[in-house]
PDB file of C-alpha atoms in Angstrom:
ATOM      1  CA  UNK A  24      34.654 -22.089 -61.291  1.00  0.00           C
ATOM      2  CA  UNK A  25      33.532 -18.711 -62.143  1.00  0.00           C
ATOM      3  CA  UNK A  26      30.268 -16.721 -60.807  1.00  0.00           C
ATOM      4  CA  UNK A  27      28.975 -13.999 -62.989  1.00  0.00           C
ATOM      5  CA  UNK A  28      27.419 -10.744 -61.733  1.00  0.00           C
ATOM      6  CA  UNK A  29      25.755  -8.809 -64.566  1.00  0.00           C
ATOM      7  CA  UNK A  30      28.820  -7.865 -66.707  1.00  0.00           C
ATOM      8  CA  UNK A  31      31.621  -8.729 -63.891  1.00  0.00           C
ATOM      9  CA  UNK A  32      33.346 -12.467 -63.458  1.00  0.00           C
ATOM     10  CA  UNK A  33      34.515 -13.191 -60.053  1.00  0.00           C
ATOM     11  CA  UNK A  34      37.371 -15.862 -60.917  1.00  0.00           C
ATOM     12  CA  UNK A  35      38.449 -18.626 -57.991  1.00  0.00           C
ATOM     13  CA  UNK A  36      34.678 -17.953 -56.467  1.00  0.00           C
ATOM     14  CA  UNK A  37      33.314 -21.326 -55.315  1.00  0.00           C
ATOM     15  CA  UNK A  38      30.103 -22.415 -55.297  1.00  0.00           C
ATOM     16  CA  UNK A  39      30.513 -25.674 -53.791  1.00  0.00           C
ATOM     17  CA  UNK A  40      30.428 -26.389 -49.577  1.00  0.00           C
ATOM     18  CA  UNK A  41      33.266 -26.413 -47.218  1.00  0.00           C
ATOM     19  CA  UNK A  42      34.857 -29.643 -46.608  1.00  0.00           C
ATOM     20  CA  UNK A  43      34.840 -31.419 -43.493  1.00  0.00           C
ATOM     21  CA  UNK A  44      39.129 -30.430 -42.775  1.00  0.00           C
ATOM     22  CA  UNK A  45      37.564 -26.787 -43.459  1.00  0.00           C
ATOM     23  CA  UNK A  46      35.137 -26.623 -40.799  1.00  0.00           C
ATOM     24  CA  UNK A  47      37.264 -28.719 -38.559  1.00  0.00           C
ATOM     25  CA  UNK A  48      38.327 -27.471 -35.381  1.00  0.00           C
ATOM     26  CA  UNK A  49      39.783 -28.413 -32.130  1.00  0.00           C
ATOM     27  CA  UNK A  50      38.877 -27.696 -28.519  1.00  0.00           C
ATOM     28  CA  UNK A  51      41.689 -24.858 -27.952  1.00  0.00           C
ATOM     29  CA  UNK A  52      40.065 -23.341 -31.230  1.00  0.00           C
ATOM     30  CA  UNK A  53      42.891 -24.083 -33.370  1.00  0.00           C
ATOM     31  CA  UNK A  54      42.309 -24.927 -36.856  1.00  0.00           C
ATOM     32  CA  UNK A  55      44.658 -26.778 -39.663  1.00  0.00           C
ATOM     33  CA  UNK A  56      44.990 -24.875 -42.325  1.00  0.00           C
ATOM     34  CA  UNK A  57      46.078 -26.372 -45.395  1.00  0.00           C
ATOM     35  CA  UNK A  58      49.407 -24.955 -45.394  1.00  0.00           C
ATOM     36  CA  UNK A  59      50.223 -27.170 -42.344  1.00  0.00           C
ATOM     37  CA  UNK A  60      49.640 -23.880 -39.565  1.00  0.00           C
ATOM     38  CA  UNK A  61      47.901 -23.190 -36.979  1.00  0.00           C
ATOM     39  CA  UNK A  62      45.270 -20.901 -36.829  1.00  0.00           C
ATOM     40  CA  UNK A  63      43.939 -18.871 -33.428  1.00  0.00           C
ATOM     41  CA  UNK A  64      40.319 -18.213 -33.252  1.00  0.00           C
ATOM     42  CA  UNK A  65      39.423 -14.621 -32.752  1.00  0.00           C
ATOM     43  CA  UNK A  66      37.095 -15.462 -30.013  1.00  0.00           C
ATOM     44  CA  UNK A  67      36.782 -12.017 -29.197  1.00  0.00           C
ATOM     45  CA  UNK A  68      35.529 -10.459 -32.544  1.00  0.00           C
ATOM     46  CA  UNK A  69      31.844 -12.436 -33.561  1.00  0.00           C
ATOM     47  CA  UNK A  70      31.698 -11.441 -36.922  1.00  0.00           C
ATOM     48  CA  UNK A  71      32.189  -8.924 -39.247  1.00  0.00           C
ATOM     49  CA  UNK A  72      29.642  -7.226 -41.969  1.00  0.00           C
ATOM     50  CA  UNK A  73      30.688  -5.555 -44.981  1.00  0.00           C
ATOM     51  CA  UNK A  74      28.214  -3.909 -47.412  1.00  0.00           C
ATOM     52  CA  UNK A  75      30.721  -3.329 -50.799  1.00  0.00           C
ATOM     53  CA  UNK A  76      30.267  -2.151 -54.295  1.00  0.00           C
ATOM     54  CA  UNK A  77      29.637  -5.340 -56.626  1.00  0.00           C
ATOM     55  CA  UNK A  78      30.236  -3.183 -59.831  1.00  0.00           C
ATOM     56  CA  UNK A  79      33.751  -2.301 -58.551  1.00  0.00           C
ATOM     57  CA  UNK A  80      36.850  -3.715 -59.998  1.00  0.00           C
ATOM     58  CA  UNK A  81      38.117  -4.390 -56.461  1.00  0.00           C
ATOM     59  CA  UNK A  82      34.781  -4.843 -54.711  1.00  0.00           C
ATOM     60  CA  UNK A  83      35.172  -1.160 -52.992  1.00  0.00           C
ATOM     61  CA  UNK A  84      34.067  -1.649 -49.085  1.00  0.00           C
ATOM     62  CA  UNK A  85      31.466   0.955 -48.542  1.00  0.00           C
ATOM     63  CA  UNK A  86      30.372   0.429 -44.625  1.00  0.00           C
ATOM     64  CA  UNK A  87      32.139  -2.157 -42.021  1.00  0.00           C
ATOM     65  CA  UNK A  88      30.645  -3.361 -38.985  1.00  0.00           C
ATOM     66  CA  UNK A  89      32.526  -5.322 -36.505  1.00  0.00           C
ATOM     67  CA  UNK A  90      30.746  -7.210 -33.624  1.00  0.00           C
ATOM     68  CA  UNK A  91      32.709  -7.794 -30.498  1.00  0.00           C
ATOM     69  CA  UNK A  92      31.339 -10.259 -27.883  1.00  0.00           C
ATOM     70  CA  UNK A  93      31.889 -11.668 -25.072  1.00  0.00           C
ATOM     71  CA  UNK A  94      32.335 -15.839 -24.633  1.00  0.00           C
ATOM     72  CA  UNK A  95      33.181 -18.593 -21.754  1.00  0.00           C
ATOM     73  CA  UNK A  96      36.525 -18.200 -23.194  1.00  0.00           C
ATOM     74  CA  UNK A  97      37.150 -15.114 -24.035  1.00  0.00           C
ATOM     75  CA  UNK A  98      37.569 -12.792 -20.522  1.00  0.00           C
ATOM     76  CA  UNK A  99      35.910  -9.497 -20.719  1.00  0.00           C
ATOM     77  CA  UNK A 100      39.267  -7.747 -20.109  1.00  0.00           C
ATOM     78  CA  UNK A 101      40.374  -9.216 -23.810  1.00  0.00           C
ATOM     79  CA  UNK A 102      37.450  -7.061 -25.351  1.00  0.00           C
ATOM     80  CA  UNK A 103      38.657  -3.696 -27.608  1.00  0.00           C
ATOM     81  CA  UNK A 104      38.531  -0.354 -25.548  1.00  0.00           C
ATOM     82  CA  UNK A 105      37.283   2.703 -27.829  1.00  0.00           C
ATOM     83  CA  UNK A 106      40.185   4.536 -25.837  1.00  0.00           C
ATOM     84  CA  UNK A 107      42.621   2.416 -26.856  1.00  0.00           C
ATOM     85  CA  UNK A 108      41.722   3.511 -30.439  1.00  0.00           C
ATOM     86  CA  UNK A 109      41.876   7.241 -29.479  1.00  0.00           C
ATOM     87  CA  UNK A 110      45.272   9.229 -29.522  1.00  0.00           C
ATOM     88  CA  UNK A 111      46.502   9.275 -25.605  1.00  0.00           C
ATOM     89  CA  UNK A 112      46.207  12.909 -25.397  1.00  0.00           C
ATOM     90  CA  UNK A 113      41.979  13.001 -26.355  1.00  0.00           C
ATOM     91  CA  UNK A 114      40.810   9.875 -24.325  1.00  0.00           C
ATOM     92  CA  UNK A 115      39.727  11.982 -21.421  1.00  0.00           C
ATOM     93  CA  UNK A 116      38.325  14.936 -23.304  1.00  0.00           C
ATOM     94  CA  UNK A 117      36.358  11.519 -24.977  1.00  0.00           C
ATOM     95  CA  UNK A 118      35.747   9.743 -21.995  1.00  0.00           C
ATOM     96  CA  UNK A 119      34.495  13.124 -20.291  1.00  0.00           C
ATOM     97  CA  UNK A 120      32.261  13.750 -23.605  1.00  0.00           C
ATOM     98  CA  UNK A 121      30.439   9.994 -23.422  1.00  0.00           C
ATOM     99  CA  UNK A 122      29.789  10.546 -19.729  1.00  0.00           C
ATOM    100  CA  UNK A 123      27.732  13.702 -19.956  1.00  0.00           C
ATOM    101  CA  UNK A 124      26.056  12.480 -22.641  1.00  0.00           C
ATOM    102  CA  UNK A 125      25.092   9.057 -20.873  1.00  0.00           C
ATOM    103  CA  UNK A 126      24.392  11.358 -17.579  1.00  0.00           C
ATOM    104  CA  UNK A 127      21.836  13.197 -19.596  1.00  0.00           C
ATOM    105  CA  UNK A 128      20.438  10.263 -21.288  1.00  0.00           C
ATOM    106  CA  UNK A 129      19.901   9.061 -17.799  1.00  0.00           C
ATOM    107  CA  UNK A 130      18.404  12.193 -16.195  1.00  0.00           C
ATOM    108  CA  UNK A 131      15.894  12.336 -19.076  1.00  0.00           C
ATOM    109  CA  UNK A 132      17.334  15.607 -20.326  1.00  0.00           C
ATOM    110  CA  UNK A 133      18.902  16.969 -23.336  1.00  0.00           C
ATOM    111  CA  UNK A 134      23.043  17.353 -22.951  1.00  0.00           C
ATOM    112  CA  UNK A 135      24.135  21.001 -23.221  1.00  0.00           C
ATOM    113  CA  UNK A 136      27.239  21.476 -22.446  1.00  0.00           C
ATOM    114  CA  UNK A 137      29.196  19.658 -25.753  1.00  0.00           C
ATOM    115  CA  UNK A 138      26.184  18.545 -27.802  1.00  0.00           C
ATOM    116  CA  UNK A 139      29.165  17.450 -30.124  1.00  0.00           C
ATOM    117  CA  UNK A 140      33.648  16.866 -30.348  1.00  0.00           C
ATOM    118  CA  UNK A 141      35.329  18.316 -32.114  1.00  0.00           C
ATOM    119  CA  UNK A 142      39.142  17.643 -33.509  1.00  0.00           C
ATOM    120  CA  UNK A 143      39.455  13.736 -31.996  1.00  0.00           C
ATOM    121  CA  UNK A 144      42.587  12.474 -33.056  1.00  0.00           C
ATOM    122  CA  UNK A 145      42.441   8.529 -33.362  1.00  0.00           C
ATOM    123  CA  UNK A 146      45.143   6.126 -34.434  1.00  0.00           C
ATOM    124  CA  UNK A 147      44.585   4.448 -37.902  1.00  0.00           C
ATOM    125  CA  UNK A 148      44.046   1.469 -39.066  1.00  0.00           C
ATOM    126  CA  UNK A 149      44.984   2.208 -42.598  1.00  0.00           C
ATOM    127  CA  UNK A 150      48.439   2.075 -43.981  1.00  0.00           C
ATOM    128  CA  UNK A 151      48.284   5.209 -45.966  1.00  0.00           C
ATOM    129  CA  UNK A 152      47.737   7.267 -42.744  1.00  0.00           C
ATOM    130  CA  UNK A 153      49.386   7.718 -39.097  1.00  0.00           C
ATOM    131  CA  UNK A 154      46.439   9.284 -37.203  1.00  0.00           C
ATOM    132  CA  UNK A 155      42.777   9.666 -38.149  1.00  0.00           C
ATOM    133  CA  UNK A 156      41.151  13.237 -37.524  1.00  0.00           C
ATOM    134  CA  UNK A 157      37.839  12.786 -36.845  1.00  0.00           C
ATOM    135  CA  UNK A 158      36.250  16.322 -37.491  1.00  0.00           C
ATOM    136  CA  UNK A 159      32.832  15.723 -35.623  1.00  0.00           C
ATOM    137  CA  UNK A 160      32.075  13.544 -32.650  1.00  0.00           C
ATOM    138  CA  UNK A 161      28.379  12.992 -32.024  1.00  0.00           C
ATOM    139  CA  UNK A 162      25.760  10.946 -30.124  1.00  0.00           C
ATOM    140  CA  UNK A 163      24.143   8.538 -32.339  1.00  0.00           C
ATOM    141  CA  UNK A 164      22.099   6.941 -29.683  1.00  0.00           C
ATOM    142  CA  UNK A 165      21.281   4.758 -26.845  1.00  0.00           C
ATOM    143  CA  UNK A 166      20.476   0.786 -26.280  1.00  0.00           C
ATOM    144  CA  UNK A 167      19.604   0.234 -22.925  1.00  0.00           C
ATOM    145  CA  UNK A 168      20.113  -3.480 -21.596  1.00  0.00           C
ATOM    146  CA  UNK A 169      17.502  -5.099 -19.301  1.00  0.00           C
ATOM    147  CA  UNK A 170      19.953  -7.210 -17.983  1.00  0.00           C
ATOM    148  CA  UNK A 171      21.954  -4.151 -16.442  1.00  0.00           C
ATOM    149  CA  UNK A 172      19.646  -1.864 -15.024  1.00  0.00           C
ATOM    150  CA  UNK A 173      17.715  -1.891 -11.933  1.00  0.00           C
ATOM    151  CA  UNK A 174      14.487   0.043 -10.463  1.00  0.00           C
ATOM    152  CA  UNK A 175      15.568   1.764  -6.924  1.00  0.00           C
ATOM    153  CA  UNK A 176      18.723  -1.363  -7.092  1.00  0.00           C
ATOM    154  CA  UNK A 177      16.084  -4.112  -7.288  1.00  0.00           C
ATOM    155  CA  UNK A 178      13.274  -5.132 -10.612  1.00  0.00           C
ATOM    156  CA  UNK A 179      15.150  -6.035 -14.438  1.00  0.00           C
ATOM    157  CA  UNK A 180      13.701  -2.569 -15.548  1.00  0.00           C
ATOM    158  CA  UNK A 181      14.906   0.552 -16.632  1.00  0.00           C
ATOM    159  CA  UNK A 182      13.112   3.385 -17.519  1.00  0.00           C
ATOM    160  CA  UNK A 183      13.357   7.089 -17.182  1.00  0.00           C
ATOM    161  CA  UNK A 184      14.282   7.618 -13.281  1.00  0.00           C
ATOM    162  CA  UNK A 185      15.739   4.372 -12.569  1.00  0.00           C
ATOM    163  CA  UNK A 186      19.649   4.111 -12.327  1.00  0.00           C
ATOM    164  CA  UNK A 187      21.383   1.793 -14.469  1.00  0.00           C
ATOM    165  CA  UNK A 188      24.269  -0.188 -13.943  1.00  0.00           C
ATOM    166  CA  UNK A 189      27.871   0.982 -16.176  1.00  0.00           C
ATOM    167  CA  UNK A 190      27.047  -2.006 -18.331  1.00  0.00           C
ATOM    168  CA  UNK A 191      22.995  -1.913 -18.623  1.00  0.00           C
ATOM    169  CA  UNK A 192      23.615   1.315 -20.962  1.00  0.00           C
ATOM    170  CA  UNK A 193      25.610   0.779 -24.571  1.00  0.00           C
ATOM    171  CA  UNK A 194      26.250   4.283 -26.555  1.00  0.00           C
ATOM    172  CA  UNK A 195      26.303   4.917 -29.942  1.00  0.00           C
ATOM    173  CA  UNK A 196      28.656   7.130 -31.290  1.00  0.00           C
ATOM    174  CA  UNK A 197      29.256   8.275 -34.758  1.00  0.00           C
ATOM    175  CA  UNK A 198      32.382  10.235 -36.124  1.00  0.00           C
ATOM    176  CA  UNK A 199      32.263  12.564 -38.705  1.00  0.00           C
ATOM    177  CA  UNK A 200      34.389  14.567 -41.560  1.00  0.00           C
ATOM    178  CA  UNK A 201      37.478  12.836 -40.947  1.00  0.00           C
ATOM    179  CA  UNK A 202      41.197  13.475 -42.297  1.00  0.00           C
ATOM    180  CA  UNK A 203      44.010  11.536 -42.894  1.00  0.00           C
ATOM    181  CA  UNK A 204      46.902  12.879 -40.595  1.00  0.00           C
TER     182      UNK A 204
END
């Protein structure tokens, strides 16, 4: 069957519901596949969003989110590190970077000393590049998570002049003008 977008035809798109061997799983999150293999559940990664160009021939990604999480089975310790991602020789000018920010977040004033990176070197995930340059590093953001912080150690609060726990505060960071290298 064949969906139709405006002018574009989408061919082997279905329309019709998984089966029941589709959706079938078992308890060790293994799945048959209908070539006869196994398949591993990512328990790790919860989903992935893509936002892509319907008009283009090969549906063009334009944005990717991925959303990590943690589950019964999956250990925190099995969760992505952003320093993993980051060539070995920037992780602590990184890791240094984050921290004043967060520092300043929590202090309730503005971060001074390296408002923004410069020059981060990351390794890709594409084939047609080694290493990633990522021109501009900057702050895109806090979340703060009830959860993690604590008033004086104690209440499920936390608000400017409260301390929060290292997992109570989630930064967002955005990376700019990038290069293949």
């Amino acid at each position: 069957q064949v969906l139709t977008f405006g002018e574009r035809s989408l061919p082997g798109a279905r329309s019709k519901s998984k089966s029941r061997s589709d959706s079938a799983s078992s308890s060790d999150g293994r799945t048959p596949s209908s070539k006869g293999q196994n398949l591993i559940r990512l328990r790790m990664l919860q989903k992935v969003n893509f936002t892509i160009d319907i008009g283009s021939d090969d549906l063009q990604i334009e944005s990717l989110t991925l959303t990590f999480g943690q589950t019964e089975n999956c250990p925190k310790d099995a969760l992505p590190k952003l320093l993993e991602w980051i060539k070995p020789n920037y992780r602590s000018l990184l890791y240094n970077w984050a921290q004043s920010h967060a520092n300043a977040f929590a202090s309730g004033t503005p971060c001074k000393d390296m408002p923004s990176l410069r020059g981060v070197k990351l390794i890709s995930p594409m084939q047609s590049a080694n290493t990633i340059l990522a021109g501009e590093v900057t702050p895109a953001g806090f979340e703060q998570l009830d959860s993690g912080c604590t008033e004086n150690g104690t209440g499920p609060s936390c608000t400017s002049g409260t301390s929060c726990s290292a997992g109570g505060l989630l930064m967002k960071i955005e990376m700019r003008k990038l290069f293949a290298h």
